[in-house]
Amino acid sequence: MWIFDTSDGEPRLLRFRSGHSAPPLCIKFYANGRHILSAGQDRAFRLFSVVQDQQSRELSQRHVSKRAKKLKLKKEEIKLKPVIAFDVAEIRERDWCNVVTCHMDTPRAYVWRLQNFVLGEHILTPCPENPTPVKACAISACGNFAVLGTAGGWIERFNLQSGISRGNYVDALEGESAAHNGEVIGIACDATNTIMISAGYHGDVKVWDFKCRQLKYKWKVGCSLVKIVFHRSNGLLATVADDLVIRLFDVIAQRLVRKFEGHSDRITDMCFSEDGKWLLTSSMDGTLRIWDVILARQIDAIQVDLSITALSLSPNMDILATSHVDQNGVYLWVNQAMFSGAASFASYGSGKEIVNVKMPSAASEKDGDKSDNRTIFEPLESSDTSQFLNSSHQIPDLVTLSLLPKSQWQSLINLDIIKARNKPIEPPKKPEKAPFFLPSIPSLSGEILFKPSEGTNEESNAQNTRLEESSKKTDLPVSKFLQILKSCAEKENFAPFTNHIKSLSPSILDMELRMLQIIDDDDEQEPEKRQELHFIELLLDYFIHEISCRSNFEYIQALIRLFLKIHGETVRRQSKLQEKARKLLEVQSAVWQKIDKLFQNTRCVITFLSNSQL
């Protein structure tokens, strides 16, 4: 966007927006999922904003335009070579450089400071005597150190603040002069700076003491490795080999724990979810597969038109960022149904069923909204998924809570205290002046006398007559609360009634229960013809059903307490209701004994562990 505000009428650049001019090679979420770091084949290192695209920008490589103009070269020729790998640490963003990048065919690694969006001052050069291209990099969890691996098998540690080398890692047991006998394809550090993990191209995985730089143990995969990803929380290392098999190793236990197969072409990228339960992998066969680490099976698979070359899942696990072959954009998948794990496990786990997903169009083109050009994908529509999400099947013997705010069900218990606290201290006072719209007549005393309207006595008498007639009627006005209760009891499905009472406030629910209160206990009418008793019986059936199913446990307990406070005397007087109450007591006692046993077992284990000296 240019603006013509100069005296000679020449335009000047006001603002601009740009992206990659060549396909991105690697991407990663940053700042708790609000930004995406992306490195492309156009030699640009960019920061994209997921929230507002106007905040997206390219990180500066220090006076590229001036140097290109001075040397009469293109900007692309002045820029650093394309980034092939990078790592970032948010903890030291305000102190010093917190990003390290490895570049294509470059024996040096560069540092960046994201706070200023600029290239750092230090250049990290491992093994100056025998320089080889840097292939892998990792930043420690503390953000103080960067570890680099080269194509010659050399691994060296640098201080990010000063850029000074802090020693290299050498496998002295094998008599090698470097860490690996071949290219280093991946490096990872744990969360406590205790160990450092490295992987070589020839299939050797080595675990080093981070501080002493000594080899602790190693193992062989059996084939050439392509990529590794380490999850710091659970200590699992995922490796990709050229046999298209994904292997998961427990680094501490030094053993293989999972093996996933399914891709038919080269695996391009993979990443763990934040909680470590999922592993996402992409391949040149055009598929994106999601593996459940705990269940040790594939839970989802989709097919796209263009193969995914890089992917990254946000920490909140709500957005997936991908880059594709011959595509210059970074695509955002805002799709929770795709990651539900809801489809048929038997078909997806075997790899026979793969859902085809078309490449999306930008949101601005689709919805006509030009304020946000994020790429949003349509939800994955699947009958199996919808049935799984809407199903209410519960695990046997599992007690579930209502997930309601604590104040909502506690207010049911303490409703009398709340009413007494909110009761006004003084009665309302008579206003000094009547409202202007009430008719009044003048008086000698100065007091305001309201003019009686015509037919007031007749209307009040008619109203009293209607009240007397209605008091003689025995039919109870059926509210929506009672209608849903009756309908659910007939269908033997109380789920709609549970959803309805959850939506009611404590005061409204108290009012609905008090509407069933029997005031005239001396009425000679038969109990079978009293609608109040019928609905109280239905409520007891509802309580028995919910306690037996062990669902909404804390909310039902509060509701039963309020119910007995209002209708306890009525239940005591009616023999039919007494039978229902005894059955409710039996079910309640049986369920509570099981829960109390679980509580006591847990307390014993906690007490034992807290008193033991390990």
mmCIF file with all atom_site columns, C-alpha atoms in Angstrom, residues 6 38 101 141 166-167 185 197 205 224 233 268 286 363 372 394 415 463 467 481 498 560 564 593 599:
data_model
loop_
_atom_site.group_PDB
_atom_site.id
_atom_site.type_symbol
_atom_site.label_atom_id
_atom_site.label_alt_id
_atom_site.label_comp_id
_atom_site.label_asym_id
_atom_site.label_entity_id
_atom_site.label_seq_id
_atom_site.pdbx_PDB_ins_code
_atom_site.Cartn_x
_atom_site.Cartn_y
_atom_site.Cartn_z
_atom_site.occupancy
_atom_site.B_iso_or_equiv
_atom_site.pdbx_formal_charge
_atom_site.auth_seq_id
_atom_site.auth_comp_id
_atom_site.auth_asym_id
_atom_site.auth_atom_id
_atom_site.pdbx_PDB_model_num
ATOM 1  C CA . THR A 1 6   ? 5.039   14.049  -0.427 1.00 0.00 ? 6   THR A CA 1
ATOM 2  C CA . SER A 1 38  ? 8.408   -20.997 9.238  1.00 0.00 ? 38  SER A CA 1
ATOM 3  C CA . THR A 1 101 ? 18.953  -22.448 12.612 1.00 0.00 ? 101 THR A CA 1
ATOM 4  C CA . ALA A 1 141 ? 15.269  -26.720 28.258 1.00 0.00 ? 141 ALA A CA 1
ATOM 5  C CA . ARG A 1 166 ? 31.489  -25.454 25.823 1.00 0.00 ? 166 ARG A CA 1
ATOM 6  C CA . GLY A 1 167 ? 32.962  -28.718 24.596 1.00 0.00 ? 167 GLY A CA 1
ATOM 7  C CA . ILE A 1 185 ? 20.376  -36.650 11.730 1.00 0.00 ? 185 ILE A CA 1
ATOM 8  C CA . ILE A 1 197 ? 20.222  -37.848 22.792 1.00 0.00 ? 197 ILE A CA 1
ATOM 9  C CA . VAL A 1 205 ? 21.094  -43.896 18.900 1.00 0.00 ? 205 VAL A CA 1
ATOM 10 C CA . SER A 1 224 ? 19.288  -46.082 8.424  1.00 0.00 ? 224 SER A CA 1
ATOM 11 C CA . SER A 1 233 ? 7.539   -35.008 29.483 1.00 0.00 ? 233 SER A CA 1
ATOM 12 C CA . THR A 1 268 ? 8.393   -36.419 5.759  1.00 0.00 ? 268 THR A CA 1
ATOM 13 C CA . GLY A 1 286 ? -0.342  -38.106 0.755  1.00 0.00 ? 286 GLY A CA 1
ATOM 14 C CA . ALA A 1 363 ? -11.254 -18.115 4.444  1.00 0.00 ? 363 ALA A CA 1
ATOM 15 C CA . ASP A 1 372 ? -8.620  -12.714 8.100  1.00 0.00 ? 372 ASP A CA 1
ATOM 16 C CA . GLN A 1 394 ? -20.425 -45.281 30.240 1.00 0.00 ? 394 GLN A CA 1
ATOM 17 C CA . LEU A 1 415 ? -30.374 -22.277 49.591 1.00 0.00 ? 415 LEU A CA 1
ATOM 18 C CA . GLN A 1 463 ? -61.031 -11.960 41.154 1.00 0.00 ? 463 GLN A CA 1
ATOM 19 C CA . LEU A 1 467 ? -59.359 -17.643 43.286 1.00 0.00 ? 467 LEU A CA 1
ATOM 20 C CA . PHE A 1 481 ? -40.318 -29.377 34.394 1.00 0.00 ? 481 PHE A CA 1
ATOM 21 C CA . THR A 1 498 ? -31.075 -34.388 33.482 1.00 0.00 ? 498 THR A CA 1
ATOM 22 C CA . ILE A 1 560 ? -31.775 -35.516 46.846 1.00 0.00 ? 560 ILE A CA 1
ATOM 23 C CA . LEU A 1 564 ? -35.972 -34.649 51.222 1.00 0.00 ? 564 LEU A CA 1
ATOM 24 C CA . GLN A 1 593 ? -19.805 -48.293 49.999 1.00 0.00 ? 593 GLN A CA 1
ATOM 25 C CA . PHE A 1 599 ? -11.308 -43.560 48.864 1.00 0.00 ? 599 PHE A CA 1
#
